[in-house]
mmCIF file of C-alpha atoms and ligand atoms in Angstrom:
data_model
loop_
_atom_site.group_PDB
_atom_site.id
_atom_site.type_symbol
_atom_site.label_atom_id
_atom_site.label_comp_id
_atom_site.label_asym_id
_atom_site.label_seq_id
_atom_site.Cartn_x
_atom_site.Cartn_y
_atom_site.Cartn_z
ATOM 1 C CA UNK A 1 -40.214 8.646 -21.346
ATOM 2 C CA UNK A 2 -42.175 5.402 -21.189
ATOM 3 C CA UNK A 3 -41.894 3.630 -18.005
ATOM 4 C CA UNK A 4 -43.418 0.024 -17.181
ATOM 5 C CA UNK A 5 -43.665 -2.639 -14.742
ATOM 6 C CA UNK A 6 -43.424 -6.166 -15.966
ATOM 7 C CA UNK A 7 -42.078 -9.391 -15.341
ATOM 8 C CA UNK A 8 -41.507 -10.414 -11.280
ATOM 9 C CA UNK A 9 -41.798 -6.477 -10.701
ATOM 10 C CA UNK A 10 -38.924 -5.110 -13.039
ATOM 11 C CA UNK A 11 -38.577 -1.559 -14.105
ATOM 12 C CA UNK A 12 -38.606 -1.093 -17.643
ATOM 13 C CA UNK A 13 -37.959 1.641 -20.227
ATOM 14 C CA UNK A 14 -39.934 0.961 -23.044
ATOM 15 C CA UNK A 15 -37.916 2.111 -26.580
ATOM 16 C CA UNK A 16 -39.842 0.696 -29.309
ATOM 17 C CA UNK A 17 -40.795 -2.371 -29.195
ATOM 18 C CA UNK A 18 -37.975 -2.744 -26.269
ATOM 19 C CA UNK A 19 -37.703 -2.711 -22.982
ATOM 20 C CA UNK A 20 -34.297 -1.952 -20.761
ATOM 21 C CA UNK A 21 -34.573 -3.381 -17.818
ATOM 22 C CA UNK A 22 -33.486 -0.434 -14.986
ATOM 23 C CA UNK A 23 -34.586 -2.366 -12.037
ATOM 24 C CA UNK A 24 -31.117 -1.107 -10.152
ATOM 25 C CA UNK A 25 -33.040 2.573 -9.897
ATOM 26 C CA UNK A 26 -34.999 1.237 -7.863
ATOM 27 C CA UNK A 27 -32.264 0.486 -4.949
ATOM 28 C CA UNK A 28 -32.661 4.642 -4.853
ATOM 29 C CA UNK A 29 -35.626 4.597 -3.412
ATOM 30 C CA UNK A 30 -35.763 5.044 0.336
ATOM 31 C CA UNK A 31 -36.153 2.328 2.731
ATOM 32 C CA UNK A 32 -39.200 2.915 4.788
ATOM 33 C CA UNK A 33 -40.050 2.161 7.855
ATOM 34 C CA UNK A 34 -44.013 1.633 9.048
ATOM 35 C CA UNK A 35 -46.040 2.968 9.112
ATOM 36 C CA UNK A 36 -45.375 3.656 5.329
ATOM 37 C CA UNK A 37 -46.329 6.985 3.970
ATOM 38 C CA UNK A 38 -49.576 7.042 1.378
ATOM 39 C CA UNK A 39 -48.507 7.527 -2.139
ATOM 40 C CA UNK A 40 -46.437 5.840 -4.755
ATOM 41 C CA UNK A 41 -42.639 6.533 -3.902
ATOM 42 C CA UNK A 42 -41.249 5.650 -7.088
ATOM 43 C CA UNK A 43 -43.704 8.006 -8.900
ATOM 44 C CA UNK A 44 -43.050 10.711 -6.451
ATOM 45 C CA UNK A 45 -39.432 10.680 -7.393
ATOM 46 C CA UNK A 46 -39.892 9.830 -11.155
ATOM 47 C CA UNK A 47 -38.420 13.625 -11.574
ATOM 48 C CA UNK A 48 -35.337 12.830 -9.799
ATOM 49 C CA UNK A 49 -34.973 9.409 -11.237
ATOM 50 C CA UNK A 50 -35.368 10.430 -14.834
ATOM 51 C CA UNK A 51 -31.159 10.903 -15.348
ATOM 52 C CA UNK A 52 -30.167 7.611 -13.407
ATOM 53 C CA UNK A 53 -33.431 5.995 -15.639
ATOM 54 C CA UNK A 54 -31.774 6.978 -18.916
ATOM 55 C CA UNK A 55 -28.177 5.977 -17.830
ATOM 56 C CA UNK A 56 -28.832 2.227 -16.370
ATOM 57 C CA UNK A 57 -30.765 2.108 -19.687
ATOM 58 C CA UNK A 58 -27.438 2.710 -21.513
ATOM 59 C CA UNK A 59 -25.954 -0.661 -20.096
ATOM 60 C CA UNK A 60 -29.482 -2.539 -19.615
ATOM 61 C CA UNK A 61 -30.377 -5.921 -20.430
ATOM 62 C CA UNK A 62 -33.357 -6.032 -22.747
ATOM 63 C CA UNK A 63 -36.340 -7.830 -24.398
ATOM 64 C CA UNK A 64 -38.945 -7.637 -26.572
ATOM 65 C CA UNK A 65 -41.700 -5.631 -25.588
ATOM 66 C CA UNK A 66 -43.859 -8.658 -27.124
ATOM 67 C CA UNK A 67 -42.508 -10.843 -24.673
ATOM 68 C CA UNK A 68 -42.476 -9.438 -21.188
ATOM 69 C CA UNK A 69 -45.357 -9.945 -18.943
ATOM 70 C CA UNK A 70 -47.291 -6.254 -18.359
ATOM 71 C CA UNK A 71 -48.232 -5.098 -14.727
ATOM 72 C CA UNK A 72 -49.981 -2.087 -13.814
ATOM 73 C CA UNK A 73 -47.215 0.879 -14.248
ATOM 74 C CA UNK A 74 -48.585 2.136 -11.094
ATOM 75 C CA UNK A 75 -48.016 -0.055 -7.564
ATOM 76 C CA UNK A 76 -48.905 2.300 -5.126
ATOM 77 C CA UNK A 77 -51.452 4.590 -5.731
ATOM 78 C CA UNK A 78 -53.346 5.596 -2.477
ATOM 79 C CA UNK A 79 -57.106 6.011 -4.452
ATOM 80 C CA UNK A 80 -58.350 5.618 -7.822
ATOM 81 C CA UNK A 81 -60.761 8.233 -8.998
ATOM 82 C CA UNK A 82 -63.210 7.597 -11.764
ATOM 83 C CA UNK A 83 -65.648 10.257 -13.246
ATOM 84 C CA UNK A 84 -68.832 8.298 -13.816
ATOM 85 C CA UNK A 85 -70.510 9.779 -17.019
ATOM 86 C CA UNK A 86 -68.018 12.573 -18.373
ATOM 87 C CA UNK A 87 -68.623 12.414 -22.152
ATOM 88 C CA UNK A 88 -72.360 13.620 -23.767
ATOM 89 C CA UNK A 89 -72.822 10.697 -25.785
ATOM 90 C CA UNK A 90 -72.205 8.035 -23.094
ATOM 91 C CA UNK A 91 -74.484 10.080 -20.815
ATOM 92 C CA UNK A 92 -77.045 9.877 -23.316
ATOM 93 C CA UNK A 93 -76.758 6.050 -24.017
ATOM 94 C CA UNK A 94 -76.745 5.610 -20.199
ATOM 95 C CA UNK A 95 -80.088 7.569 -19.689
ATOM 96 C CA UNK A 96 -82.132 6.023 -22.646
ATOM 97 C CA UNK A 97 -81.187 2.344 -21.890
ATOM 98 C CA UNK A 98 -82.739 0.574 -18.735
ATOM 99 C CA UNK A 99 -80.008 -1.927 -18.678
ATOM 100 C CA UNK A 100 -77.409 0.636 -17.793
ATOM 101 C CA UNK A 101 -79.295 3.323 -15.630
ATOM 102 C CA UNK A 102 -81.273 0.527 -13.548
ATOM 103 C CA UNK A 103 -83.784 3.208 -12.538
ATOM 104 C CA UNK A 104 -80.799 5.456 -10.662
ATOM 105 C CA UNK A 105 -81.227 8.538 -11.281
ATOM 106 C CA UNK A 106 -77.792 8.724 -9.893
ATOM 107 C CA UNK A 107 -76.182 6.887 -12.806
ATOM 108 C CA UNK A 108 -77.974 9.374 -15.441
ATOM 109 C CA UNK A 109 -76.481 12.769 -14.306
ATOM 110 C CA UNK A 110 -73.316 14.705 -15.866
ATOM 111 C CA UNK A 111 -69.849 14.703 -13.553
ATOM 112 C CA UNK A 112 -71.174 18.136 -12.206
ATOM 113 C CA UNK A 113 -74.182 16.396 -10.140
ATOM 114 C CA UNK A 114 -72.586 12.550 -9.932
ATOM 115 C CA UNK A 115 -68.944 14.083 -8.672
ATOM 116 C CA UNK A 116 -66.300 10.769 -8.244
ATOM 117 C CA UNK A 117 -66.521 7.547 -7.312
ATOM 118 C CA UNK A 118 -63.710 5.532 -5.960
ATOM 119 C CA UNK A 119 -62.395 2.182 -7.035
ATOM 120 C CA UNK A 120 -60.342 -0.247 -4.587
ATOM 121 C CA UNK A 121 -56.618 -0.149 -5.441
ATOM 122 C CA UNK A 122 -57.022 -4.176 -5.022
ATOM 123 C CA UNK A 123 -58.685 -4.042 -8.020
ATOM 124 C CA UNK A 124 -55.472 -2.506 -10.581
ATOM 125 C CA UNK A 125 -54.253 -5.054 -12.774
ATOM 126 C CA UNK A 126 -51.892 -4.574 -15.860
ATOM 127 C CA UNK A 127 -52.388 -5.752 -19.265
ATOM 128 C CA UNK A 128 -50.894 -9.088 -18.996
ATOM 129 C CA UNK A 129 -52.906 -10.212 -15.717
ATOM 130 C CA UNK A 130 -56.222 -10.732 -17.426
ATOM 131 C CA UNK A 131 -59.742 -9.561 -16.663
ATOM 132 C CA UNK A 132 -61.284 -11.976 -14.846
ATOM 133 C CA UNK A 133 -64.813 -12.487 -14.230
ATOM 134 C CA UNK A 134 -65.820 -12.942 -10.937
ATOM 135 C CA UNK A 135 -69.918 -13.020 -11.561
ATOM 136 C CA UNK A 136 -70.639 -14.384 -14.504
ATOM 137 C CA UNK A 137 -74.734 -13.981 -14.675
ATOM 138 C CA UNK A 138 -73.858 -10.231 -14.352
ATOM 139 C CA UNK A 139 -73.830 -8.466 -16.980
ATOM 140 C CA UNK A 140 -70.379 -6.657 -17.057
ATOM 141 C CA UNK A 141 -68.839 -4.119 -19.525
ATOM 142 C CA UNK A 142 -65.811 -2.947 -21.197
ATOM 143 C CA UNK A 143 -64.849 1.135 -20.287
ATOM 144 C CA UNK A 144 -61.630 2.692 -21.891
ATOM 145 C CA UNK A 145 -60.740 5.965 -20.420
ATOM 146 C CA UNK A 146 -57.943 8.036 -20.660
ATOM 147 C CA UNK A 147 -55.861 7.472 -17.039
ATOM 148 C CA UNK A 148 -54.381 10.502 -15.339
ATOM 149 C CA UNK A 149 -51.198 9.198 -13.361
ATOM 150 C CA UNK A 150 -50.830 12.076 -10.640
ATOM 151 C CA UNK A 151 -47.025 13.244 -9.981
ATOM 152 C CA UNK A 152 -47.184 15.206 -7.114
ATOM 153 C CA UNK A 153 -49.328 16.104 -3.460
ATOM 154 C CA UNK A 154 -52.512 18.343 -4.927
ATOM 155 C CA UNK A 155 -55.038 20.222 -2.763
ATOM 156 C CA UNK A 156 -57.379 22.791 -4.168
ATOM 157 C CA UNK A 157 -55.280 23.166 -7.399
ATOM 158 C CA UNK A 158 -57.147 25.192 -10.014
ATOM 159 C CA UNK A 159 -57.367 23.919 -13.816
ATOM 160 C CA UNK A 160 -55.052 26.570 -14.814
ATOM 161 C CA UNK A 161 -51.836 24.770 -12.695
ATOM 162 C CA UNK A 162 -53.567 21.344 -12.852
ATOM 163 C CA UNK A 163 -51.403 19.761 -15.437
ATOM 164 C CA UNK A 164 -48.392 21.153 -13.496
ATOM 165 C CA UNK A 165 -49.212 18.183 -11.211
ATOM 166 C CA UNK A 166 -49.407 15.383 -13.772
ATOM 167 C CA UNK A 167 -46.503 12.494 -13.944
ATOM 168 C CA UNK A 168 -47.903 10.904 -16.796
ATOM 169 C CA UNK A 169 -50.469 9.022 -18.369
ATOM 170 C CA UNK A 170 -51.690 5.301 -19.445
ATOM 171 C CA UNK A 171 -54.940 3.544 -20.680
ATOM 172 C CA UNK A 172 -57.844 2.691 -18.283
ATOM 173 C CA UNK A 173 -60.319 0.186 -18.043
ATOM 174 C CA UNK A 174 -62.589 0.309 -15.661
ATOM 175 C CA UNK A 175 -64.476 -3.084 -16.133
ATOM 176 C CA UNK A 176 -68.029 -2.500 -14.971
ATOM 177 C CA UNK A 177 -70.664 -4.752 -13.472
ATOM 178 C CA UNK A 178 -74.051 -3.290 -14.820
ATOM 179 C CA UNK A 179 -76.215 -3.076 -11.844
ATOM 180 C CA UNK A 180 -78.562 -1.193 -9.151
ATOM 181 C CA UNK A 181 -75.556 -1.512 -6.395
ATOM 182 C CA UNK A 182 -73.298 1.251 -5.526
ATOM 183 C CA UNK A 183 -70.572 1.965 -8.480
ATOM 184 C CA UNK A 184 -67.907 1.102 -6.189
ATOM 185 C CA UNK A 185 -68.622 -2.299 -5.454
ATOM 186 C CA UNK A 186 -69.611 -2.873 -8.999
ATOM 187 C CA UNK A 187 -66.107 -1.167 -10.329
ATOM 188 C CA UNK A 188 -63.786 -2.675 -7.850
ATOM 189 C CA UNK A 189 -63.850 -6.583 -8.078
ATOM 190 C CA UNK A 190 -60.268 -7.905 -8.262
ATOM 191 C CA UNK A 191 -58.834 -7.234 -11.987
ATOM 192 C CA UNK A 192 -61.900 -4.904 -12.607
ATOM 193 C CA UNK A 193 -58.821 -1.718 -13.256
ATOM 194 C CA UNK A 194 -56.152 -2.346 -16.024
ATOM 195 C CA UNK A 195 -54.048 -0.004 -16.177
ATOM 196 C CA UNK A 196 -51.098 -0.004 -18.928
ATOM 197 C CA UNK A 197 -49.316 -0.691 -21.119
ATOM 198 C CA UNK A 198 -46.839 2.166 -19.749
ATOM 199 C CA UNK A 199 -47.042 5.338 -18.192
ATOM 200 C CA UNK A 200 -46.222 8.070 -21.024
ATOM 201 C CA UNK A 201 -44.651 10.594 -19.115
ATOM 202 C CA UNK A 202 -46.414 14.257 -19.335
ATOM 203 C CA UNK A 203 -43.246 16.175 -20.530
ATOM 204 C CA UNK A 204 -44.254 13.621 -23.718
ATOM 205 C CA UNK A 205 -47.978 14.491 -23.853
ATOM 206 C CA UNK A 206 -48.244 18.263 -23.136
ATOM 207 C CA UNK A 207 -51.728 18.588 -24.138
ATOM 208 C CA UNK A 208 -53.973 15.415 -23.418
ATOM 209 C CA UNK A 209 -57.317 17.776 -24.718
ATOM 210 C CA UNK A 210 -57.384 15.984 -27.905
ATOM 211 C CA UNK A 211 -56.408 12.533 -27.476
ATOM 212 C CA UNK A 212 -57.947 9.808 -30.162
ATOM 213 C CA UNK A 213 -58.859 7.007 -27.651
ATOM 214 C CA UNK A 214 -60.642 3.238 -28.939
ATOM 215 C CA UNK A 215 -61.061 -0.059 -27.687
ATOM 216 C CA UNK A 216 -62.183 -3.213 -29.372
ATOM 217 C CA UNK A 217 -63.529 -6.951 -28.217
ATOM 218 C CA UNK A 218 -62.469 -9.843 -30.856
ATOM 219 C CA UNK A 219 -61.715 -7.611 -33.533
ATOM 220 C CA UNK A 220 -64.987 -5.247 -32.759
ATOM 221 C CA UNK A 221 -64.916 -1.913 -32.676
ATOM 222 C CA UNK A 222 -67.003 -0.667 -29.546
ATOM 223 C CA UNK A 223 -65.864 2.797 -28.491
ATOM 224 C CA UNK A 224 -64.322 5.092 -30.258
ATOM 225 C CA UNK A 225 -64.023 8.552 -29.628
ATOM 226 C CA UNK A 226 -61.443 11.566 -28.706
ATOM 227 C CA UNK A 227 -60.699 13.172 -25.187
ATOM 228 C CA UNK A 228 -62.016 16.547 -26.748
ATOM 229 C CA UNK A 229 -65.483 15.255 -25.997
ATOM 230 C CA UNK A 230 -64.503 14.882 -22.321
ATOM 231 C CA UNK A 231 -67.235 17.006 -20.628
ATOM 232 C CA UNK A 232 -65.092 17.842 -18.069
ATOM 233 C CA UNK A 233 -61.481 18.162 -19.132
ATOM 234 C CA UNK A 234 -58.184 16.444 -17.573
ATOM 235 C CA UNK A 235 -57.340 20.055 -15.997
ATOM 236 C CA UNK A 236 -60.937 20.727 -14.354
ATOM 237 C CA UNK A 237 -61.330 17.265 -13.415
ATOM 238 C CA UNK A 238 -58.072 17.569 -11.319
ATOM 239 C CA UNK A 239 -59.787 21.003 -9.896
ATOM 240 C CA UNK A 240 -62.570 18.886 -9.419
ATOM 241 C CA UNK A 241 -60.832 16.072 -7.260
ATOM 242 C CA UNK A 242 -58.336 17.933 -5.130
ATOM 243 C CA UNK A 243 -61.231 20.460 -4.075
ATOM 244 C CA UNK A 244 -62.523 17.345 -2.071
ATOM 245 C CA UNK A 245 -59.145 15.046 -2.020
ATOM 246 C CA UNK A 246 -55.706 15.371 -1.197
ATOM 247 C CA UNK A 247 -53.943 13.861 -4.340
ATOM 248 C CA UNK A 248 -50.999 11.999 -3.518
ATOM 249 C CA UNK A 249 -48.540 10.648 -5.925
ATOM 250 C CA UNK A 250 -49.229 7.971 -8.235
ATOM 251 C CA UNK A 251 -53.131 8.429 -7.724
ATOM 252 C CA UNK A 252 -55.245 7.558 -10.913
ATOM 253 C CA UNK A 253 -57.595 9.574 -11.990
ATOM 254 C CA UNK A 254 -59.809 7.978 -14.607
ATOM 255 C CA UNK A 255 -61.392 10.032 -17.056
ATOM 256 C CA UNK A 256 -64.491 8.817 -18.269
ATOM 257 C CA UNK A 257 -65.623 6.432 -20.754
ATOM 258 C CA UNK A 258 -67.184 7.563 -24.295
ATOM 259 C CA UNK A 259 -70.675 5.698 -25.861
ATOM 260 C CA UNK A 260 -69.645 2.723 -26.934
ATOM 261 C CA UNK A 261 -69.651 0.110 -24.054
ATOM 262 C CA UNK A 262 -70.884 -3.655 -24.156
ATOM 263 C CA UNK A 263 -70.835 -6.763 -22.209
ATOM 264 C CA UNK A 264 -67.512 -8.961 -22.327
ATOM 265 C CA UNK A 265 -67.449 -12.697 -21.643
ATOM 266 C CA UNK A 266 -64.688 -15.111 -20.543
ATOM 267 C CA UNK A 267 -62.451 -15.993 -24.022
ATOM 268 C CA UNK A 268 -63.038 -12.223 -24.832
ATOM 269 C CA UNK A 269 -59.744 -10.278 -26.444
ATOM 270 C CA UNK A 270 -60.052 -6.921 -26.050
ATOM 271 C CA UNK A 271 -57.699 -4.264 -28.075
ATOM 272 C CA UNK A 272 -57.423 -1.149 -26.660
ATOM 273 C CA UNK A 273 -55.577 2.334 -27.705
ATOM 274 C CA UNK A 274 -54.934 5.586 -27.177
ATOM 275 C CA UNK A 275 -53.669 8.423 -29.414
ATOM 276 C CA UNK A 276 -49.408 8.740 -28.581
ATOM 277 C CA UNK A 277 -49.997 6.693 -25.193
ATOM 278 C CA UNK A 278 -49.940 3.236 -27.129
ATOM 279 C CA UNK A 279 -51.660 0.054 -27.221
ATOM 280 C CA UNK A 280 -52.617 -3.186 -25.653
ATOM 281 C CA UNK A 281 -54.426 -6.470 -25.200
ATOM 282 C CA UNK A 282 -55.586 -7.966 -22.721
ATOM 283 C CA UNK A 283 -58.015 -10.993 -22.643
ATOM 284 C CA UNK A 284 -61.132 -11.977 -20.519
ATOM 285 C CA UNK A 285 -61.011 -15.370 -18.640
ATOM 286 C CA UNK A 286 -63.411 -16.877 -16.519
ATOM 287 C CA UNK A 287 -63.212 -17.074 -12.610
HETATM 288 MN MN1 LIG B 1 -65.756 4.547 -16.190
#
């Protein structure tokens, strides 16, 4: 099942290049009273929802996928994880040029040493809400990373269960300001996460150990790689996170970037894919 956001917060199942519009799930929900508990409610009861998802899609209104305005699938999440250098190459391109490491011997280690950083949730956009550069004498990069949408409450899980407590997955950016400052002020300005174009759920994607991932700027290829160079896979890197974090529902885990990444500029079009997650734009504009 592939689930979106889009428009003036609609709920969309996306069938093609459609998308039913089964907003009236939603009204399941719970109302809540504050203070609200952490966690994305409608991912926490994407399980439940799944039946009443595929029967308002039966009598749904619908439009082209080419025409609907993208959000983040996610609203809620309560953190989003990144792992800093998690493929070989990247770590390699990251220690050998000065421009990336910036002398910090933090930003040249493997997952094992750096462990997470965390991104604000203020900065999640989806694909149709535009990166938007907020310091433009920066230098500031492109990342695509495989995004790990979690689907249920996770402490101390071991790699063996770990995909047990998946709900699905999407495509990551995590637009970087190049820099000496800590990664989560350079990771978290407003728009700096896309996340889209859907969440794939993970009854669809069983095994995401071998995923072709890419992303280009105007028609350029700049990374290219597959998730079987992840250093740390998606079920250790869930071992990883939960042995310091509670995971709550709808948390995003990004994966990692591969070698590859390059400044963007305002005007910018940037293509990004991932192997039976899908595809999509989303452009660059200037503050
Ligand atoms: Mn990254």
């Amino acid at each position: 099942m592939r689930v979106c956001l889009f428009d003036e917060n609609r709920l969309g199942l996306v069938e093609n290049e459609t998308v039913r519009d089964v907003t009236s799930v939603l009204d399941k929900l719970p109302s809540r009273r504050y203070p609200f508990p952490q966690g994305d409610a409608f991912i926490a009861l994407l399980p439940s929802l799944r039946d009443a998802i595929a029967t308002a899609a039966r009598s749904a209104s619908t439009k082209r996928l080419s025409e609907v305005h993208l959000l983040s699938p996610v609203a809620n999440p309560s953190k989003v994880m990144g792992a800093p250098v998690n493929y070989q190459k990247h770590l390699t391109e990251v220690a050998t040029d000065p421009n990336l490491h910036h002398q910090n011997k933090a930003h040249m280690q493997a997952i094992h040493q750096s462990g997470f950083f965390l991104k604000a949730n203020s900065s999640i956009v989806g694909p149709s809400q535009n990166v938007v550069i907020r310091h433009p004498d920066r230098r500031t990069d492109e990342e695509v990373e495989l995004a790990v949408v979690i689907g249920k409450r996770a402490q101390a899980v071991l790699a063996a269960e770990a995909l047990d407590y998946v709900a699905g997955y999407c495509i990551g950016l995590d637009i970087s300001i190049r820099g000496p400052e800590e990664r989560s002020l350079r990771k978290s300005v407003d728009t700096y996460t896309v996340l889209g174009p859907w969440l794939v759920t993970a009854d669809e994607l069983a095994d995401p150990s071998h995923l072709d991932l890419q992303i280009s700027v105007n028609g350029e290829l700049r990374q290219k790689a597959n998730t079987r160079y992840l250093i740390l896979g998606i079920p250790e890197l869930i071992e990883f996170a939960s042995s310091f974090y509670t995971l709550l529902p709808g948390d995003v885990l990004l994966s990692g970037t591969p070698e590859g990444v390059g400044p963007i500029k305002p005007g910018d079009v940037m293509r990004a894919s991932i192997e039976r997650v899908g595809e999509m734009t989303v452009h660059v504009r200037a503050g």
